[in-house]
Coordinates of N, CA and C and ligand atoms in Angstrom, one line a residue:
X1 N 72.0 8.0 -94.5 CA 70.6 8.2 -94.5 C 70.2 8.9 -93.2
X2 N 69.2 9.8 -93.2 CA 68.7 10.4 -92.0 C 68.0 9.4 -91.2
X3 N 67.9 9.7 -89.9 CA 67.2 8.8 -89.0 C 65.7 8.9 -89.3
X4 N 65.0 7.8 -88.9 CA 63.5 7.8 -89.1 C 62.8 7.7 -87.8
X5 N 61.6 8.4 -87.7 CA 60.8 8.4 -86.5 C 59.6 7.5 -86.7
X6 N 59.3 6.6 -85.8 CA 58.2 5.7 -85.9 C 57.3 5.8 -84.7
X7 N 56.4 6.8 -84.6 CA 55.6 6.9 -83.4 C 54.8 5.7 -83.1
X8 N 54.8 5.2 -81.9 CA 54.0 4.1 -81.5 C 52.7 4.6 -80.8
X9 N 51.5 4.1 -81.4 CA 50.3 4.7 -80.9 C 49.8 4.0 -79.6
X10 N 50.6 3.0 -79.1 CA 50.1 2.2 -77.9 C 49.5 3.1 -76.8
X11 N 50.1 4.2 -76.6 CA 49.7 5.1 -75.5 C 48.9 6.3 -76.0
X12 N 48.4 6.3 -77.2 CA 47.6 7.3 -77.7 C 46.2 7.2 -77.2
X13 N 45.3 8.2 -77.4 CA 43.9 8.1 -76.9 C 43.1 7.3 -78.0
X14 N 42.8 6.1 -77.7 CA 42.1 5.2 -78.7 C 40.7 5.7 -79.0
X15 N 40.1 6.5 -78.2 CA 38.8 7.1 -78.5 C 39.0 8.2 -79.6
X16 N 40.2 8.6 -79.9 CA 40.5 9.6 -80.9 C 41.4 9.1 -82.0
X17 N 41.3 7.8 -82.3 CA 42.3 7.2 -83.2 C 42.3 7.9 -84.6
X18 N 41.1 8.4 -85.1 CA 41.1 9.0 -86.4 C 41.9 10.3 -86.3
X19 N 41.7 11.1 -85.3 CA 42.5 12.3 -85.1 C 44.0 12.0 -85.0
X20 N 44.3 11.0 -84.3 CA 45.7 10.6 -84.1 C 46.4 10.3 -85.4
X21 N 45.7 9.4 -86.2 CA 46.3 9.1 -87.5 C 46.4 10.3 -88.4
X22 N 45.4 11.1 -88.4 CA 45.4 12.3 -89.2 C 46.6 13.2 -88.8
X23 N 46.8 13.3 -87.5 CA 48.0 14.1 -87.0 C 49.3 13.5 -87.6
X24 N 49.4 12.1 -87.4 CA 50.6 11.5 -87.9 C 50.8 11.7 -89.4
X25 N 49.7 11.6 -90.2 CA 49.8 11.8 -91.6 C 50.4 13.2 -91.9
X26 N 50.0 14.2 -91.1 CA 50.5 15.5 -91.4 C 51.8 15.8 -90.7
X27 N 52.4 14.9 -90.0 CA 53.6 15.1 -89.2 C 54.8 14.7 -90.0
X28 N 56.0 14.8 -89.4 CA 57.2 14.4 -90.1 C 57.6 12.9 -89.7
X29 N 56.6 12.2 -89.2 CA 56.8 10.8 -88.9 C 57.1 10.0 -90.2
X30 N 58.0 9.1 -90.1 CA 58.3 8.3 -91.3 C 57.5 7.0 -91.4
X31 N 57.1 6.5 -90.2 CA 56.4 5.2 -90.2 C 55.4 5.4 -89.0
X32 N 54.4 4.5 -89.0 CA 53.4 4.4 -87.9 C 53.6 3.0 -87.3
X33 N 54.1 3.0 -86.0 CA 54.4 1.8 -85.3 C 53.2 1.2 -84.6
X34 N 52.8 0.0 -84.9 CA 51.6 -0.6 -84.3 C 52.1 -1.9 -83.5
X35 N 51.8 -1.9 -82.2 CA 52.2 -3.0 -81.3 C 51.1 -4.0 -81.1
X36 N 51.3 -5.2 -81.5 CA 50.3 -6.3 -81.4 C 50.7 -7.2 -80.3
X37 N 49.9 -7.4 -79.3 CA 50.2 -8.2 -78.1 C 49.1 -9.2 -77.9
X38 N 49.5 -10.5 -77.6 CA 48.6 -11.6 -77.5 C 48.3 -12.1 -76.1
X39 N 48.9 -11.4 -75.1 CA 48.6 -11.9 -73.7 C 49.3 -13.2 -73.4
X40 N 50.1 -13.7 -74.3 CA 50.9 -14.9 -74.1 C 52.4 -14.7 -74.2
X41 N 52.8 -14.1 -75.3 CA 54.2 -13.8 -75.5 C 54.6 -12.7 -74.5
X42 N 53.7 -11.8 -74.3 CA 53.8 -10.7 -73.3 C 52.6 -10.6 -72.4
X43 N 52.8 -10.1 -71.2 CA 51.6 -10.1 -70.3 C 50.7 -8.9 -70.5
X44 N 50.3 -8.7 -71.7 CA 49.4 -7.6 -72.0 C 48.7 -7.9 -73.4
X45 N 47.6 -7.3 -73.6 CA 46.8 -7.4 -74.9 C 46.7 -6.0 -75.5
X46 N 46.8 -5.9 -76.8 CA 46.6 -4.5 -77.4 C 45.4 -4.6 -78.4
X47 N 45.7 -4.7 -79.6 CA 44.6 -4.7 -80.6 C 45.0 -5.6 -81.8
X48 N 44.1 -5.8 -82.7 CA 44.4 -6.8 -83.8 C 43.9 -6.3 -85.2
X49 N 43.6 -7.3 -86.0 CA 43.3 -7.0 -87.4 C 42.4 -5.9 -87.7
X50 N 41.2 -5.9 -87.1 CA 40.2 -4.8 -87.5 C 40.8 -3.4 -87.2
X51 N 41.5 -3.2 -86.2 CA 42.1 -1.9 -85.9 C 43.2 -1.6 -86.9
X52 N 44.0 -2.6 -87.2 CA 45.1 -2.3 -88.2 C 44.5 -1.9 -89.5
X53 N 43.4 -2.6 -90.0 CA 42.8 -2.3 -91.3 C 42.2 -0.9 -91.3
X54 N 41.5 -0.6 -90.2 CA 40.9 0.8 -90.1 C 42.0 1.9 -90.1
X55 N 43.1 1.6 -89.5 CA 44.2 2.6 -89.5 C 44.7 2.7 -90.9
X56 N 44.9 1.5 -91.5 CA 45.4 1.5 -92.9 C 44.6 2.2 -93.9
X57 N 43.3 2.2 -93.7 CA 42.3 2.9 -94.6 C 42.6 4.4 -94.7
X58 N 43.1 5.0 -93.6 CA 43.4 6.4 -93.6 C 44.8 6.8 -93.5
X59 N 45.7 5.9 -93.2 CA 47.1 6.3 -93.0 C 47.8 6.5 -94.3
X60 N 48.6 7.5 -94.4 CA 49.4 7.8 -95.6 C 50.9 7.5 -95.4
X61 N 51.2 6.9 -94.2 CA 52.6 6.5 -93.9 C 52.6 5.0 -93.8
X62 N 53.8 4.4 -94.1 CA 53.9 2.9 -94.0 C 53.6 2.4 -92.6
X63 N 52.9 1.3 -92.5 CA 52.6 0.7 -91.2 C 53.7 -0.3 -90.8
X64 N 54.3 0.0 -89.6 CA 55.4 -0.8 -89.1 C 54.8 -1.6 -87.9
X65 N 54.5 -2.9 -88.2 CA 53.8 -3.7 -87.3 C 54.7 -4.7 -86.5
X66 N 54.6 -4.5 -85.2 CA 55.5 -5.2 -84.3 C 54.7 -6.3 -83.5
X67 N 54.9 -7.5 -83.9 CA 54.2 -8.6 -83.3 C 54.8 -9.1 -82.1
X68 N 54.2 -9.0 -80.9 CA 54.6 -9.6 -79.7 C 53.7 -10.7 -79.4
X69 N 53.8 -11.7 -80.2 CA 52.8 -12.8 -80.2 C 53.5 -14.2 -80.4
X70 N 53.0 -15.2 -79.9 CA 53.5 -16.6 -80.2 C 53.0 -17.0 -81.6
X71 N 53.7 -17.9 -82.2 CA 53.3 -18.5 -83.5 C 52.9 -17.4 -84.5
X72 N 53.8 -16.4 -84.7 CA 53.4 -15.3 -85.7 C 53.2 -15.8 -87.1
X73 N 53.8 -17.0 -87.4 CA 53.7 -17.5 -88.8 C 52.3 -17.9 -89.2
X74 N 51.4 -18.1 -88.2 CA 50.1 -18.5 -88.5 C 49.3 -17.4 -89.2
X75 N 49.7 -16.1 -89.0 CA 48.8 -15.1 -89.5 C 49.5 -14.1 -90.4
X76 N 50.6 -14.5 -91.1 CA 51.3 -13.5 -91.9 C 50.4 -12.8 -93.0
X77 N 49.7 -13.7 -93.7 CA 48.9 -13.2 -94.8 C 47.8 -12.2 -94.3
X78 N 47.3 -12.5 -93.1 CA 46.2 -11.6 -92.5 C 46.8 -10.2 -92.2
X79 N 48.1 -10.2 -91.7 CA 48.7 -8.9 -91.4 C 48.9 -8.1 -92.7
X80 N 49.4 -8.9 -93.7 CA 49.6 -8.2 -95.0 C 48.2 -7.6 -95.5
X81 N 47.2 -8.4 -95.5 CA 45.9 -8.0 -95.9 C 45.3 -6.8 -95.1
X82 N 45.7 -6.8 -93.8 CA 45.3 -5.6 -93.0 C 46.0 -4.4 -93.3
X83 N 47.2 -4.5 -94.0 CA 47.9 -3.3 -94.4 C 49.3 -3.1 -93.9
X84 N 49.9 -4.2 -93.2 CA 51.3 -4.1 -92.7 C 52.2 -3.9 -93.9
X85 N 53.1 -3.0 -93.8 CA 54.2 -2.8 -94.8 C 55.5 -3.4 -94.3
X86 N 55.8 -3.2 -93.0 CA 57.0 -3.9 -92.4 C 56.4 -4.8 -91.3
X87 N 56.8 -6.1 -91.3 CA 56.3 -7.0 -90.3 C 57.5 -7.5 -89.5
X88 N 57.4 -7.2 -88.2 CA 58.5 -7.6 -87.2 C 57.9 -8.8 -86.4
X89 N 58.7 -9.9 -86.4 CA 58.4 -11.0 -85.6 C 59.4 -11.1 -84.5
X90 N 59.1 -11.7 -83.3 CA 60.2 -11.9 -82.3 C 61.0 -13.2 -82.6
X91 N 62.3 -13.0 -82.4 CA 63.2 -14.2 -82.6 C 62.7 -15.3 -81.6
X92 N 62.4 -14.9 -80.4 CA 62.1 -15.9 -79.3 C 60.7 -16.6 -79.6
X93 N 59.9 -16.1 -80.5 CA 58.6 -16.7 -80.8 C 58.6 -17.5 -82.0
X94 N 59.7 -17.6 -82.8 CA 59.6 -18.3 -84.1 C 60.2 -19.6 -84.0
X95 N 59.5 -20.6 -84.6 CA 60.0 -22.0 -84.7 C 61.0 -22.1 -85.8
X96 N 60.7 -21.5 -86.9 CA 61.6 -21.6 -88.1 C 61.7 -20.2 -88.7
X97 N 62.6 -19.4 -88.1 CA 62.8 -18.0 -88.5 C 63.1 -17.8 -90.0
X98 N 64.0 -18.7 -90.5 CA 64.3 -18.5 -91.9 C 63.1 -18.6 -92.8
X99 N 62.3 -19.6 -92.6 CA 61.1 -19.8 -93.4 C 60.1 -18.6 -93.2
X100 N 60.0 -18.2 -91.9 CA 59.0 -17.1 -91.6 C 59.4 -15.8 -92.4
X101 N 60.7 -15.5 -92.4 CA 61.2 -14.3 -93.1 C 61.0 -14.4 -94.6
X102 N 61.2 -15.6 -95.1 CA 61.0 -15.9 -96.5 C 59.5 -15.6 -96.8
X103 N 58.6 -16.1 -96.0 CA 57.2 -16.0 -96.2 C 56.7 -14.5 -96.1
X104 N 57.3 -13.8 -95.2 CA 56.9 -12.4 -95.1 C 57.3 -11.6 -96.4
X105 N 58.5 -11.9 -96.9 CA 58.9 -11.3 -98.1 C 58.1 -11.7 -99.3
X106 N 57.8 -13.0 -99.4 CA 57.0 -13.5 -100.5 C 55.6 -12.8 -100.5
X107 N 55.1 -12.4 -99.4 CA 53.8 -11.7 -99.3 C 54.0 -10.2 -99.6
X108 N 55.2 -9.8 -99.9 CA 55.4 -8.4 -100.3 C 55.7 -7.4 -99.2
X109 N 55.9 -7.9 -98.0 CA 56.2 -7.0 -96.9 C 57.7 -7.0 -96.6
X110 N 58.2 -5.9 -95.9 CA 59.6 -5.9 -95.5 C 59.7 -6.8 -94.2
X111 N 60.8 -7.5 -94.1 CA 60.9 -8.5 -93.0 C 61.9 -8.0 -92.0
X112 N 61.4 -8.1 -90.7 CA 62.2 -7.6 -89.6 C 62.0 -8.6 -88.4
X113 N 63.1 -8.6 -87.6 CA 63.0 -9.5 -86.4 C 63.4 -8.7 -85.2
X114 N 62.7 -9.0 -84.1 CA 63.0 -8.3 -82.8 C 63.6 -9.2 -81.8
X115 N 64.5 -8.6 -81.0 CA 65.1 -9.4 -79.9 C 64.7 -8.7 -78.6
X116 N 64.3 -9.6 -77.6 CA 64.1 -9.1 -76.2 C 65.5 -8.7 -75.7
X117 N 65.4 -7.9 -74.6 CA 66.7 -7.4 -74.0 C 67.7 -8.5 -73.7
X118 N 67.3 -9.7 -73.3 CA 68.2 -10.7 -72.8 C 68.8 -11.5 -74.0
X119 N 68.3 -11.4 -75.2 CA 68.8 -12.2 -76.3 C 70.0 -11.6 -77.0
X120 N 71.0 -12.4 -77.1 CA 72.3 -12.0 -77.7 C 72.1 -11.6 -79.2
X121 N 72.6 -10.5 -79.6 CA 72.5 -10.1 -81.0 C 73.2 -11.0 -82.0
X122 N 74.2 -11.8 -81.5 CA 74.9 -12.7 -82.3 C 74.0 -13.8 -83.0
X123 N 72.8 -14.1 -82.4 CA 71.9 -15.1 -82.9 C 71.5 -14.7 -84.3
X124 N 71.6 -13.4 -84.7 CA 71.0 -12.9 -85.9 C 72.0 -13.1 -87.1
X125 N 73.3 -13.3 -86.8 CA 74.3 -13.4 -87.8 C 73.9 -14.2 -89.0
X126 N 73.3 -15.4 -88.9 CA 73.0 -16.2 -90.0 C 71.8 -15.7 -90.8
X127 N 71.1 -14.7 -90.3 CA 69.8 -14.2 -90.9 C 69.9 -12.8 -91.5
X128 N 71.1 -12.2 -91.3 CA 71.2 -10.8 -91.7 C 70.8 -10.5 -93.2
X129 N 71.2 -11.5 -94.1 CA 70.9 -11.3 -95.5 C 69.4 -11.2 -95.8
X130 N 68.6 -11.9 -94.9 CA 67.2 -11.9 -95.2 C 66.5 -10.7 -94.5
X131 N 67.2 -9.9 -93.7 CA 66.5 -8.9 -92.9 C 66.6 -7.5 -93.4
X132 N 65.4 -6.9 -93.6 CA 65.4 -5.5 -93.9 C 65.7 -4.6 -92.7
X133 N 65.3 -5.2 -91.5 CA 65.4 -4.4 -90.3 C 65.6 -5.3 -89.1
X134 N 66.2 -4.8 -88.0 CA 66.3 -5.6 -86.8 C 65.7 -4.6 -85.7
X135 N 64.8 -5.1 -84.9 CA 64.2 -4.2 -83.8 C 64.8 -4.7 -82.5
X136 N 65.6 -3.8 -81.9 CA 66.2 -4.1 -80.6 C 65.3 -3.5 -79.5
X137 N 64.7 -4.4 -78.6 CA 63.9 -4.0 -77.5 C 64.9 -3.4 -76.4
X138 N 64.6 -2.2 -76.0 CA 65.4 -1.5 -75.0 C 64.6 -1.4 -73.7
X139 N 63.5 -2.1 -73.6 CA 62.7 -2.4 -72.4 C 62.2 -3.8 -72.6
X140 N 61.6 -4.4 -71.5 CA 61.0 -5.7 -71.7 C 59.7 -5.4 -72.4
X141 N 59.4 -6.1 -73.5 CA 58.2 -5.9 -74.3 C 56.9 -6.1 -73.5
X142 N 55.9 -5.3 -73.8 CA 54.6 -5.5 -73.1 C 53.9 -4.2 -72.8
X143 N 54.7 -3.2 -72.4 CA 54.1 -1.9 -72.0 C 54.9 -0.7 -72.5
X144 N 54.1 0.4 -72.8 CA 54.8 1.6 -73.0 C 55.2 2.3 -71.7
X145 N 56.0 3.4 -71.8 CA 56.2 4.2 -70.6 C 57.3 3.6 -69.7
X146 N 58.0 2.6 -70.1 CA 59.1 2.1 -69.2 C 60.4 2.8 -69.4
X147 N 61.3 2.6 -68.5 CA 62.6 3.3 -68.6 C 63.6 2.5 -69.5
X148 N 64.3 3.2 -70.3 CA 65.3 2.7 -71.3 C 66.3 1.9 -70.5
X149 N 66.7 0.8 -71.0 CA 67.7 0.0 -70.3 C 69.1 0.4 -70.9
X150 N 69.9 1.0 -70.0 CA 71.2 1.6 -70.4 C 72.2 0.6 -70.9
X151 N 72.0 -0.7 -70.5 CA 72.9 -1.8 -71.1 C 72.7 -2.0 -72.5
X152 N 71.8 -1.3 -73.2 CA 71.5 -1.6 -74.6 C 72.6 -1.1 -75.6
X153 N 73.4 -0.1 -75.2 CA 74.3 0.5 -76.1 C 75.3 -0.5 -76.7
X154 N 75.8 -1.4 -75.8 CA 76.8 -2.4 -76.2 C 76.2 -3.3 -77.3
X155 N 75.0 -3.7 -77.1 CA 74.3 -4.6 -78.0 C 74.1 -3.9 -79.4
X156 N 73.8 -2.7 -79.3 CA 73.5 -1.9 -80.5 C 74.8 -1.7 -81.3
X157 N 75.9 -1.4 -80.6 CA 77.2 -1.2 -81.3 C 77.7 -2.5 -81.9
X158 N 77.4 -3.6 -81.2 CA 77.9 -4.9 -81.7 C 77.0 -5.3 -83.0
X159 N 75.7 -5.0 -82.9 CA 74.9 -5.3 -84.1 C 75.3 -4.5 -85.3
X160 N 75.5 -3.2 -85.0 CA 75.9 -2.3 -86.1 C 77.2 -2.8 -86.8
X161 N 78.1 -3.3 -86.0 CA 79.4 -3.8 -86.5 C 79.1 -5.1 -87.4
X162 N 78.2 -6.0 -86.8 CA 77.9 -7.2 -87.6 C 77.2 -6.8 -88.9
X163 N 76.3 -5.9 -88.9 CA 75.6 -5.5 -90.2 C 76.6 -4.8 -91.2
X164 N 77.5 -4.0 -90.6 CA 78.4 -3.3 -91.5 C 79.4 -4.3 -92.2
X165 N 79.8 -5.3 -91.4 CA 80.7 -6.3 -91.9 C 80.0 -7.2 -92.9
X166 N 78.7 -7.5 -92.7 CA 77.9 -8.3 -93.6 C 77.5 -7.5 -94.9
X167 N 77.5 -6.2 -94.8 CA 77.2 -5.4 -95.9 C 75.7 -5.5 -96.4
X168 N 74.8 -5.8 -95.5 CA 73.4 -6.1 -96.0 C 72.5 -4.9 -96.0
X169 N 73.0 -3.8 -95.4 CA 72.1 -2.6 -95.4 C 70.9 -2.7 -94.4
X170 N 70.9 -3.7 -93.6 CA 69.8 -3.9 -92.6 C 69.7 -2.7 -91.7
X171 N 68.5 -2.2 -91.5 CA 68.3 -1.1 -90.6 C 68.2 -1.6 -89.2
X172 N 68.6 -0.7 -88.2 CA 68.5 -1.0 -86.8 C 67.4 -0.1 -86.2
X173 N 66.4 -0.7 -85.6 CA 65.3 0.1 -85.0 C 65.4 -0.2 -83.4
X174 N 65.1 0.9 -82.6 CA 65.1 0.7 -81.2 C 63.7 1.0 -80.7
X175 N 63.3 0.3 -79.6 CA 61.9 0.4 -79.1 C 61.9 0.3 -77.6
X176 N 61.4 1.4 -76.9 CA 61.3 1.3 -75.5 C 62.1 2.4 -74.7
X177 N 61.4 3.4 -74.2 CA 62.1 4.4 -73.4 C 62.9 5.3 -74.2
X178 N 62.6 5.5 -75.5 CA 63.4 6.4 -76.3 C 62.7 7.8 -76.4
X179 N 63.5 8.8 -76.5 CA 63.0 10.2 -76.6 C 64.2 11.1 -76.9
X180 N 63.9 12.4 -76.7 CA 64.9 13.5 -76.9 C 66.2 13.2 -76.1
X181 N 66.0 12.6 -74.9 CA 67.1 12.5 -73.9 C 68.2 11.5 -74.4
X182 N 67.8 10.6 -75.3 CA 68.8 9.6 -75.7 C 68.9 9.3 -77.2
X183 N 68.2 10.1 -78.0 CA 68.2 9.8 -79.5 C 69.6 10.0 -80.1
X184 N 70.3 11.1 -79.7 CA 71.5 11.3 -80.4 C 72.6 10.3 -80.0
X185 N 72.6 9.9 -78.7 CA 73.5 8.8 -78.3 C 73.2 7.5 -79.0
X186 N 71.9 7.2 -79.2 CA 71.5 6.0 -79.8 C 71.9 6.0 -81.3
X187 N 71.7 7.2 -81.9 CA 72.1 7.3 -83.4 C 73.6 7.1 -83.5
X188 N 74.4 7.6 -82.6 CA 75.8 7.5 -82.6 C 76.2 6.0 -82.4
X189 N 75.4 5.2 -81.7 CA 75.6 3.8 -81.6 C 75.2 3.0 -82.8
X190 N 74.6 3.7 -83.8 CA 74.2 3.0 -85.0 C 72.8 2.8 -85.4
X191 N 71.9 3.4 -84.6 CA 70.5 3.2 -84.8 C 70.0 4.1 -85.9
X192 N 69.1 3.5 -86.8 CA 68.5 4.2 -87.9 C 67.0 4.6 -87.7
X193 N 66.3 3.8 -86.9 CA 64.8 4.0 -86.8 C 64.4 4.0 -85.3
X194 N 63.7 5.1 -84.9 CA 63.4 5.3 -83.5 C 61.9 5.1 -83.3
X195 N 61.5 4.1 -82.5 CA 60.1 3.9 -82.1 C 59.9 4.8 -80.9
X196 N 58.9 5.6 -80.9 CA 58.7 6.5 -79.7 C 57.3 6.6 -79.4
X197 N 56.9 6.2 -78.2 CA 55.5 6.2 -77.8 C 55.2 7.3 -76.8
X198 N 55.4 7.1 -75.5 CA 55.0 8.1 -74.6 C 55.7 9.5 -74.8
X199 N 56.9 9.5 -75.2 CA 57.6 10.8 -75.4 C 56.9 11.6 -76.4
X200 N 56.2 11.0 -77.4 CA 55.4 11.7 -78.4 C 54.0 12.0 -77.8
X201 N 53.3 11.0 -77.3 CA 51.9 11.2 -77.0 C 51.7 11.8 -75.7
X202 N 52.7 11.9 -74.8 CA 52.5 12.6 -73.6 C 53.0 14.1 -73.7
X203 N 53.5 14.4 -74.9 CA 54.0 15.8 -75.1 C 52.8 16.7 -75.3
X204 N 53.0 18.0 -74.9 CA 51.8 19.0 -75.1 C 51.4 19.0 -76.5
X205 N 52.4 19.0 -77.4 CA 52.1 19.1 -78.9 C 52.8 17.9 -79.6
X206 N 52.2 16.8 -79.7 CA 52.8 15.6 -80.3 C 53.4 15.8 -81.7
X207 N 52.7 16.6 -82.5 CA 53.3 16.8 -83.8 C 54.6 17.6 -83.8
X208 N 54.6 18.6 -82.9 CA 55.8 19.4 -82.8 C 56.9 18.6 -82.2
X209 N 56.6 17.7 -81.3 CA 57.6 16.8 -80.7 C 58.2 15.9 -81.8
X210 N 57.4 15.4 -82.7 CA 57.9 14.6 -83.8 C 58.9 15.4 -84.7
X211 N 58.5 16.7 -85.0 CA 59.4 17.5 -85.8 C 60.7 17.7 -85.0
X212 N 60.6 17.9 -83.7 CA 61.9 18.1 -82.9 C 62.7 16.9 -83.0
X213 N 62.1 15.7 -82.8 CA 62.9 14.4 -82.8 C 63.5 14.2 -84.2
X214 N 62.8 14.6 -85.3 CA 63.3 14.4 -86.6 C 64.4 15.3 -86.9
X215 N 64.4 16.5 -86.3 CA 65.4 17.5 -86.6 C 66.7 17.3 -85.8
X216 N 66.7 16.4 -84.9 CA 67.9 16.2 -84.0 C 69.1 15.7 -84.7
Ligands
LIG301 C1 56.5 -2.0 -75.9 C2 56.2 -1.6 -77.3 C3 56.6 -0.2 -77.6 C4 56.0 0.9 -76.8 C5 57.0 2.0 -76.7 O1 56.4 -3.4 -75.7 O2 56.9 -2.4 -78.2 O3 56.5 0.1 -79.0 O4 54.8 1.5 -77.3 O5 56.6 2.9 -75.8 P1 57.6 4.0 -75.1 O6 58.2 4.8 -76.1 O7 56.7 4.7 -74.2 O8 58.6 3.2 -74.3
LIG302 ZN1 56.9 -1.8 -80.4

C-alpha cells in the first residue's frame, strides 16, 4: 500500500480554517489530522467538539482525531458524533484500553492507540488484534514544530516486526517533526501514515508540499 499523508492543522491559521479545509479537500492528503489537547495530559490546549463538527461539515477526507487527553473513554460518543472517523487514544491515559478500543469500534470508528516517546512498543502486543492503527509519537506530545527524535527508528522497526508477526494489518502512523527530510527513511522503517504539521503549513505552497510528500 502507498503511504498516506495526514496534515495536522494545529499550526494552520485558525482565522482561515474554512480555506484550510477547502485546500486539504482539493489536495492529495489522505486524512485530516486533528490534535485535541486538554491541558492536563499535555501542557497545552487546542480545540474541541464544536471545531471538529464544523470541520466535519465541510471536510471530504476522513478525520483522524488524536486525543491527548486524560480519561478519553468519557467522550467517545461525542467524538463520533462530531465526525471522527479514526479515534486515537493515548496508552498512558487509558484505564482499560481493551474496553476503550472495543467501545470505539462499536461506535463505528477505527481504533488507534498512541505511545509517548518513552513508552515501550512491547506494551501493545496484547492489543494488536484490536488495533487498526498505532500512532508513534516522535516528539513529546503537546506542540507542533518540535524536532524529530532520532531514537524513534528502533521503536518503529520493532513495532513493524511485531505487527508483521501478528499478521493483523495494523497501520503505523508517526507524528512529530516529520517532513521531506525523513519521510523515506521512516517509510523504510515500516511507517504507513505520516502526520505532518509545520512542514506543510509553513511551506510557501502547502498544497504543493502535500503533493510532493505524497509522491516521495
Ligand atoms: C503534537 C501533535 C502533532 C503536531 C505535529 O503533539 O500531535 O500532530 O501537530 O506537528 P509537527 O509536524 O510540526 O511536528
Ligand atoms: Zn497529533
